[in-house]
Coordinates of C-alpha atoms in Angstrom, one line a residue:
X7 CA -15.9 32.1 38.0
X8 CA -17.7 31.6 34.8
X9 CA -20.9 30.9 35.6
X10 CA -20.7 34.0 37.9
X11 CA -19.2 36.2 35.3
X12 CA -21.6 35.1 32.4
X13 CA -24.9 35.4 35.1
X14 CA -24.1 39.2 35.6
X15 CA -23.7 39.5 32.1
X16 CA -27.4 38.3 31.4
X17 CA -28.8 40.4 34.2
X18 CA -26.7 43.5 33.0
X19 CA -27.9 42.9 30.3
X20 CA -31.6 42.7 31.4
X21 CA -31.0 45.7 33.3
X22 CA -30.1 47.9 31.0
X23 CA -31.9 46.5 27.5
X24 CA -29.0 46.2 25.6
X25 CA -27.0 43.3 24.3
X26 CA -23.4 43.3 25.7
X27 CA -21.2 42.4 22.8
X28 CA -23.9 42.4 20.0
X29 CA -25.2 39.0 21.6
X30 CA -28.9 38.5 20.3
X31 CA -28.3 41.4 18.1
X32 CA -27.5 42.6 14.3
X33 CA -24.6 44.6 14.8
X34 CA -24.6 48.7 13.5
X35 CA -23.7 49.7 10.4
X36 CA -21.8 52.7 10.4
X37 CA -20.0 54.5 7.0
X38 CA -17.4 56.9 7.1
X39 CA -17.5 58.7 4.2
X40 CA -14.4 62.0 3.7
X41 CA -14.7 63.9 0.1
X42 CA -11.5 64.1 -1.2
X43 CA -9.4 62.3 0.7
X44 CA -6.3 61.3 -1.3
X45 CA -5.2 57.7 -1.9
X46 CA -1.8 58.0 0.9
X47 CA -3.6 60.4 3.0
X48 CA -3.3 58.5 5.9
X49 CA -0.6 58.0 8.2
X50 CA -1.1 53.6 8.6
X51 CA 0.6 54.1 4.9
X52 CA 3.5 55.7 6.7
X53 CA 2.9 59.6 5.3
X54 CA 5.2 61.1 6.6
X55 CA 3.9 64.6 7.0
X56 CA 0.8 63.7 8.1
X57 CA -1.0 61.8 11.6
X58 CA -4.3 59.8 11.3
X59 CA -4.4 57.5 14.5
X60 CA -8.0 57.3 14.7
X61 CA -8.1 56.1 11.2
X62 CA -4.8 54.0 11.9
X63 CA -6.9 52.4 15.0
X64 CA -10.0 51.2 12.3
X65 CA -7.6 50.0 10.4
X66 CA -5.7 47.8 13.3
X67 CA -9.3 46.8 14.2
X68 CA -10.2 45.7 10.8
X69 CA -9.2 45.2 7.1
X70 CA -7.1 47.3 4.9
X71 CA -8.4 47.5 1.3
X72 CA -6.1 48.5 -1.2
X73 CA -7.5 48.3 -4.3
X74 CA -10.7 50.0 -3.3
X75 CA -12.1 52.2 -5.9
X76 CA -14.7 55.0 -6.2
X77 CA -17.0 54.6 -8.7
X78 CA -16.9 58.3 -10.1
X79 CA -13.5 60.4 -10.0
X80 CA -16.2 63.1 -8.9
X81 CA -18.3 63.3 -5.2
X82 CA -22.5 62.8 -6.2
X83 CA -21.6 59.7 -8.4
X84 CA -19.4 58.0 -6.1
X85 CA -22.7 58.8 -3.4
X86 CA -25.2 57.2 -6.2
X87 CA -23.2 54.3 -6.3
X88 CA -22.7 53.6 -2.6
X89 CA -26.0 53.8 -1.4
X90 CA -28.5 52.9 -4.3
X91 CA -25.0 49.9 -5.1
X92 CA -25.3 50.5 -8.7
X93 CA -23.4 52.2 -11.3
X94 CA -23.8 55.6 -11.3
X95 CA -25.2 57.0 -14.1
X96 CA -27.5 53.6 -14.1
X97 CA -29.8 56.0 -11.0
X98 CA -29.2 58.8 -13.1
X99 CA -25.7 60.7 -11.6
X100 CA -23.2 60.1 -14.3
X101 CA -21.9 63.7 -13.0
X102 CA -22.2 66.5 -9.9
X103 CA -26.1 67.2 -8.7
X104 CA -25.3 71.1 -8.1
X105 CA -28.1 73.7 -7.8
X106 CA -27.5 75.6 -10.6
X107 CA -29.4 74.3 -13.5
X108 CA -27.6 74.9 -16.4
X109 CA -24.9 73.3 -14.1
X110 CA -25.9 70.6 -12.6
X111 CA -25.1 66.8 -14.6
X112 CA -27.1 64.1 -12.8
X113 CA -30.2 63.8 -11.5
X114 CA -31.1 60.2 -9.2
X115 CA -34.5 57.7 -10.4
X116 CA -36.7 58.8 -7.8
X117 CA -37.4 54.6 -8.4
X118 CA -34.1 54.0 -7.2
X119 CA -33.9 51.4 -3.8
X120 CA -30.9 53.2 -1.3
X121 CA -29.4 51.0 1.8
X122 CA -31.9 52.9 4.2
X123 CA -35.1 51.4 2.6
X124 CA -33.2 48.0 2.5
X125 CA -32.2 48.1 6.1
X126 CA -35.8 49.6 7.5
X127 CA -36.6 45.9 6.5
X128 CA -34.4 45.0 9.0
X129 CA -35.7 47.3 11.8
X130 CA -32.6 49.4 11.4
X131 CA -33.0 53.0 12.6
X132 CA -31.4 55.2 10.3
X133 CA -29.8 58.3 10.0
X134 CA -28.0 60.5 7.6
X135 CA -25.4 63.5 8.9
X136 CA -23.6 65.7 7.0
X137 CA -23.0 66.2 3.1
X138 CA -26.1 64.7 0.4
X139 CA -25.7 65.8 -2.6
X140 CA -27.7 63.5 -4.2
X141 CA -30.9 65.9 -4.3
X142 CA -31.9 68.8 -3.1
X143 CA -35.7 68.6 -3.8
X144 CA -38.4 66.0 -3.5
X145 CA -38.6 63.1 -3.9
X146 CA -34.8 63.3 -4.1
X147 CA -34.6 64.4 0.1
X148 CA -32.8 62.0 2.6
X149 CA -36.1 61.7 4.5
X150 CA -37.6 60.5 0.9
X151 CA -34.9 57.6 0.6
X152 CA -35.4 55.9 3.4
X153 CA -33.7 57.6 6.6
X154 CA -35.4 58.1 9.4
X155 CA -33.0 61.2 10.8
X156 CA -31.5 63.5 8.5
X157 CA -29.1 65.9 10.1
X158 CA -26.8 68.1 7.3
X159 CA -25.9 69.8 3.9
X160 CA -27.8 69.1 1.2
X161 CA -25.6 70.9 -1.8
X162 CA -22.3 69.8 -3.1
X163 CA -20.1 71.9 -1.2
X164 CA -19.6 74.9 1.3
X165 CA -18.0 77.9 0.1
X166 CA -16.8 78.6 3.5
X167 CA -17.0 76.1 6.2
X168 CA -17.6 78.5 9.3
X169 CA -20.9 80.3 7.0
X170 CA -21.8 77.1 5.6
X171 CA -23.4 79.0 2.3
X172 CA -23.3 78.6 -1.0
X173 CA -23.7 80.8 -4.3
X174 CA -24.5 82.8 -0.8
X175 CA -27.6 80.4 0.4
X176 CA -28.1 77.6 3.1
X177 CA -27.8 74.1 2.5
X178 CA -28.0 73.2 5.9
X179 CA -30.9 70.9 7.4
X180 CA -32.1 69.2 10.3
X181 CA -34.9 67.1 8.3
X182 CA -37.0 69.2 6.3
X183 CA -36.4 71.8 8.1
X184 CA -33.7 74.8 7.8
X185 CA -31.6 75.5 10.3
X186 CA -28.2 77.9 10.8
X187 CA -25.6 76.1 13.0
X188 CA -22.7 78.1 14.1
X189 CA -19.8 76.6 14.1
X190 CA -16.9 74.3 11.6
X191 CA -18.6 71.7 9.8
X192 CA -16.5 69.2 10.6
X193 CA -17.4 69.6 14.6
X194 CA -21.0 70.0 13.6
X195 CA -21.1 66.5 11.8
X196 CA -18.6 65.1 14.5
X197 CA -21.2 66.9 17.2
X198 CA -24.3 65.1 16.0
X199 CA -22.6 62.1 15.3
X200 CA -21.8 62.0 18.7
X201 CA -25.6 63.0 19.8
X202 CA -27.2 60.3 17.7
X203 CA -25.1 57.2 18.5
X204 CA -25.4 57.9 22.6
X205 CA -29.6 58.7 21.8
X206 CA -29.3 55.3 19.5
X207 CA -27.9 53.2 22.6
X208 CA -30.5 52.8 24.3
X209 CA -32.7 51.3 22.0
X210 CA -33.2 47.9 21.3
X211 CA -33.2 48.4 17.7
X212 CA -29.6 48.4 15.2
X213 CA -28.4 51.8 13.3
X214 CA -27.2 52.6 10.6
X215 CA -25.6 56.2 10.6
X216 CA -24.1 57.4 7.1
X217 CA -21.4 60.2 8.4
X218 CA -20.4 61.8 5.2
X219 CA -18.0 65.4 5.7
X220 CA -17.5 67.5 3.6
X221 CA -13.7 67.6 4.6
X222 CA -11.0 67.6 2.8
X223 CA -12.9 69.2 0.0
X224 CA -11.7 72.5 -0.8
X225 CA -12.1 75.5 0.4
X226 CA -9.5 73.9 3.0
X227 CA -9.5 75.3 6.4
X228 CA -8.3 74.3 8.8
X229 CA -9.3 75.6 12.6
X230 CA -6.1 77.6 13.7
X231 CA -5.1 75.6 16.7
X232 CA -4.4 72.5 14.1
X233 CA -2.6 74.4 11.6
X234 CA -0.2 75.5 13.8
X235 CA 0.5 72.0 15.4
X236 CA 1.5 71.5 11.9
X237 CA 3.4 74.2 11.1
X238 CA 5.0 73.2 14.0
X239 CA 5.9 69.8 14.1
X240 CA 7.1 70.2 10.2
X241 CA 9.6 72.8 10.1
X242 CA 9.8 73.4 5.9
X243 CA 6.2 71.8 5.3
X244 CA 4.8 74.8 2.6
X245 CA 1.7 76.4 3.3
X246 CA -0.7 74.5 1.2
X247 CA 0.3 71.5 2.2
X248 CA 0.2 72.6 6.1
X249 CA -3.3 73.4 5.5
X250 CA -4.4 70.1 4.3
X251 CA -2.5 68.3 6.4
X252 CA -4.1 70.5 9.1
X253 CA -7.7 69.9 7.6
X254 CA -7.0 66.4 7.4
X255 CA -5.9 65.8 11.0
X256 CA -9.0 67.8 12.2
X257 CA -11.0 65.6 10.5
X258 CA -9.9 62.7 12.0
X259 CA -9.7 63.7 15.4
X260 CA -13.6 64.3 14.9
X261 CA -13.9 60.9 13.8
X262 CA -11.7 59.6 17.2
X263 CA -15.3 61.2 18.5
X264 CA -17.2 59.3 16.7
X265 CA -15.6 55.8 17.6
X266 CA -14.8 56.9 21.1
X267 CA -19.5 57.9 21.4
X268 CA -19.3 53.7 20.8
X269 CA -17.2 52.8 22.8
X270 CA -18.0 54.8 25.9
X271 CA -22.1 53.2 25.0
X272 CA -21.0 49.5 24.7
X273 CA -21.3 49.7 21.0
X274 CA -17.7 49.9 19.0
X275 CA -17.6 45.6 18.7
X276 CA -20.6 45.1 17.5
X277 CA -20.4 47.7 14.6
X278 CA -19.8 47.5 10.9
X279 CA -17.7 50.6 10.1
X280 CA -16.3 51.5 7.0
X281 CA -13.8 54.4 6.4
X282 CA -13.3 55.8 3.0
X283 CA -13.0 58.7 0.3
X284 CA -15.5 59.4 -2.6
X285 CA -12.9 60.0 -4.9
X286 CA -8.4 60.4 -5.0
X287 CA -7.3 63.8 -3.6
X288 CA -7.3 67.2 -5.4
X289 CA -3.8 67.9 -6.7
X290 CA -4.3 71.7 -6.3
X291 CA -4.7 71.8 -2.6
X292 CA -1.6 69.1 -2.6
X293 CA -3.4 65.9 -1.5
X294 CA -0.9 63.0 -1.7
X295 CA -2.8 59.7 -3.3
X296 CA 0.8 57.7 -3.0
X297 CA 2.5 58.0 -6.5
X298 CA -0.5 57.2 -8.6
X299 CA -1.0 59.3 -10.9
X300 CA -3.0 62.7 -11.4
X301 CA -6.5 63.0 -8.6
X302 CA -9.6 64.5 -8.6
X303 CA -11.5 64.1 -11.7
X304 CA -8.9 62.0 -13.9
X305 CA -9.8 58.4 -14.8
X306 CA -6.1 57.9 -13.9
X307 CA -5.8 55.4 -11.0
X308 CA -5.3 59.2 -8.9
X309 CA -8.6 60.0 -9.4
X310 CA -10.0 56.8 -8.6
X311 CA -8.2 54.6 -5.8
X312 CA -9.4 55.9 -2.7
X313 CA -7.9 54.6 1.2
X314 CA -10.6 52.5 2.6
X315 CA -11.2 50.1 5.7
X316 CA -13.3 48.5 7.0
X317 CA -13.9 47.3 10.0
X318 CA -16.3 45.1 12.9
X319 CA -14.1 44.0 16.0
X320 CA -16.1 41.0 16.4
X321 CA -15.6 39.5 13.1
X322 CA -13.4 41.3 11.2
X323 CA -9.8 39.8 11.9
X324 CA -7.7 42.6 13.5
X325 CA -4.7 44.1 11.4
X326 CA -6.1 42.3 8.0
X327 CA -5.0 43.8 4.5
X328 CA -6.7 42.3 1.1
X329 CA -5.7 43.3 -2.6
X330 CA -9.0 42.0 -4.0
X331 CA -10.2 44.7 -6.4
X332 CA -13.8 46.1 -5.2
X333 CA -15.5 49.6 -5.4
X334 CA -18.1 51.4 -3.7
X335 CA -21.5 50.0 -5.3
X336 CA -20.3 46.6 -3.7
X337 CA -20.2 48.2 -0.2
X338 CA -24.5 47.8 -0.8
X339 CA -24.5 44.2 -1.0
X340 CA -21.8 43.4 1.5
X341 CA -23.1 45.3 4.9
X342 CA -26.6 43.4 3.4
X343 CA -25.1 40.0 4.0
X344 CA -23.1 40.6 7.0
X345 CA -26.4 41.8 8.6
X346 CA -28.0 38.7 7.2
X347 CA -30.3 40.4 4.6
X348 CA -31.3 39.8 1.3
X349 CA -31.0 41.4 -1.8
X350 CA -34.6 41.5 -3.5
X351 CA -34.2 43.9 -6.7
X352 CA -31.4 43.8 -9.1
X353 CA -27.7 45.2 -8.6
X354 CA -24.7 46.1 -10.4
X355 CA -22.3 45.8 -6.9
X356 CA -21.7 42.7 -5.7
X357 CA -20.8 41.7 -2.1
X358 CA -17.4 40.7 -0.5
X359 CA -18.1 40.0 2.9
X360 CA -16.4 36.7 2.8
X361 CA -13.3 38.9 2.2
X362 CA -13.6 40.8 5.2
X363 CA -14.0 37.6 7.2
X364 CA -11.5 35.9 5.6
X365 CA -13.0 33.0 4.1
X366 CA -12.3 31.8 0.1
X367 CA -14.0 33.7 -2.1
X368 CA -14.6 32.4 -5.8
X369 CA -16.0 35.5 -7.3
X370 CA -14.8 35.2 -10.9
X371 CA -13.3 38.1 -12.4
X372 CA -15.5 41.2 -13.5
X373 CA -15.3 44.0 -15.7
X374 CA -15.4 47.7 -13.6
X375 CA -17.0 50.8 -15.4
X376 CA -16.5 54.7 -13.9
X377 CA -18.1 57.7 -15.7
X378 CA -18.5 61.0 -15.1
X379 CA -19.8 64.2 -17.1
X380 CA -19.2 67.6 -16.6
X381 CA -19.5 70.8 -17.9
X382 CA -17.4 73.9 -18.9
X383 CA -14.9 74.1 -21.6
X384 CA -12.7 71.0 -20.2
X385 CA -15.6 68.6 -20.9
X386 CA -18.5 70.9 -22.8
X387 CA -21.5 68.7 -21.0
X388 CA -19.8 65.5 -22.3
X389 CA -19.1 62.1 -20.3
X390 CA -15.4 60.1 -20.2
X391 CA -15.5 56.8 -18.9
X392 CA -12.4 54.0 -18.0
X393 CA -13.2 49.9 -17.7
X394 CA -10.8 48.1 -16.2
X395 CA -10.8 44.3 -16.7
X396 CA -8.3 42.4 -14.4
X397 CA -4.5 43.3 -14.9
X398 CA -5.9 46.0 -18.2
X399 CA -7.8 49.7 -18.0
X400 CA -8.7 51.2 -20.7
X401 CA -9.5 54.8 -20.1
X402 CA -10.5 57.9 -21.5
X403 CA -9.2 61.5 -19.3
X404 CA -11.9 64.0 -21.6
X405 CA -14.1 63.5 -23.8
X406 CA -11.6 65.2 -26.4
X407 CA -8.8 63.1 -25.5
X408 CA -7.9 59.4 -27.5
X409 CA -8.1 56.4 -25.6
X410 CA -5.6 55.1 -23.3
X411 CA -4.6 51.2 -22.4
X412 CA -2.4 50.8 -19.8
X413 CA -1.7 47.1 -18.1
X414 CA -1.8 47.8 -14.3
X415 CA 0.4 44.4 -13.4
X416 CA 3.3 46.0 -14.8
X417 CA 2.7 49.5 -14.9
X418 CA 1.0 50.5 -11.8
X419 CA 1.6 54.2 -12.4
X420 CA 0.3 54.0 -16.1
X421 CA 3.3 55.3 -18.2
X422 CA 3.2 52.7 -20.9
X423 CA 0.1 53.7 -22.8
X424 CA -0.4 50.3 -24.4
X425 CA -3.2 51.5 -27.4
X426 CA -1.4 51.2 -30.1
X427 CA 0.4 47.9 -29.7
X428 CA -1.9 46.1 -28.4
X429 CA -5.1 46.2 -30.6
X430 CA -7.0 43.1 -29.5
X431 CA -7.2 44.3 -26.2
X432 CA -8.5 47.4 -27.4
X433 CA -10.7 46.3 -28.6
X434 CA -12.5 43.8 -26.2
X435 CA -12.1 46.4 -23.3
X436 CA -14.5 48.5 -25.6
X437 CA -16.7 46.4 -26.8
X438 CA -17.5 45.9 -22.9
X439 CA -17.6 49.0 -21.8
X440 CA -19.4 50.5 -24.9
X441 CA -22.6 47.8 -23.2
X442 CA -22.3 49.7 -20.4
X443 CA -22.3 53.4 -22.3
X444 CA -25.6 51.8 -23.7
X445 CA -27.2 51.1 -20.4
X446 CA -26.2 54.3 -18.8
X447 CA -27.9 55.9 -21.5
X448 CA -31.2 54.1 -20.8
X449 CA -31.8 56.7 -17.4
X450 CA -32.0 60.5 -18.2
X451 CA -30.1 62.3 -15.7
X452 CA -31.9 65.6 -15.8
X453 CA -34.9 66.5 -13.8
X454 CA -38.4 65.7 -15.9
X455 CA -39.7 69.0 -17.2
X456 CA -43.2 69.2 -16.8
X457 CA -45.3 69.5 -20.2

């Protein structure tokens, strides 16, 4: 019986050209990045007013990372770190990249090597569907940064999920061509991803798909039928919270369709799936950051800790979890190690592949650094920073506020500022922080001007 089954598997593999269960084939890689999803705006943390069964299924099939940080409390810098494996200001993106030059605070260094370029060397077909936000023109368009295929949105946010405009302009593209698709942006990105996955199932080469949803970033616009369902099952819920819950549940349904496409095409078991968010939840929209202090834009934990799950059914233990401290820029080297690649250029991120594979990890403790630059009256075009080392965290929550010190082991909700009672630790962390700020200053964050 065993011989017959093995023969059948080999025969089917030869006939279809598809290596079943990833045998003799590198794993596919799927990164799902959501926008402004709160740390506890997933139901696997027992959030009572929200249901995300498809994200929960990824958690059941993989590892939950409880101390995973975004590299920044806003989106573009985190995206730069996710794709480059580096601190965002080290590649010229300390703040948001916007279409209005007077309010744009980043310019991706064109020399930066991104994850898709490294995976292409390993014969991966590379695709980006959804939000880019790392450049609006050459040489920083997706197809110029290692992606074979781009179907999505170039700018930072949409003013409307149905019309897909920003400041009255269309930033939707198919590769470099302007397009005018009809439908809710979440549904569009989902369907384009489903189509891509089925198409790649016919290829002998593995794929890398970077699926970056705009949702649940404001404006919070769930389809009406999703809002109606939330209002029906949660009597007494506020209308504002109901809209965000419906928006996230609609997003989760899209993620479920993408996962189903992997399963239907026989690719799920041998696909590494990373689910994470680009920063903490937006509190004005009533995001749930799990009791952590503050939210999006903030250097407190609520602005930086994000829900994160990584699955690879044939390798990562199901239902596992980790308290290891990692962040967005670590995904690049982790993926490279998992697929058998090597890093041949300098990055600050480090692999946590051993953690995922339930192997002992003897990595030494390291400082992790956060930065954000922004304009307007609140920030004045200046940057503010945070640094965590072990249980200690030094932060400045605005360029115009003094530094604060917290002991996260004994004060995880950051209620007791110890800056005046532990000057030695403040001095130690500030000395480290200044070295990172100086390194970040080596890379211009504005587009070079032709003189």
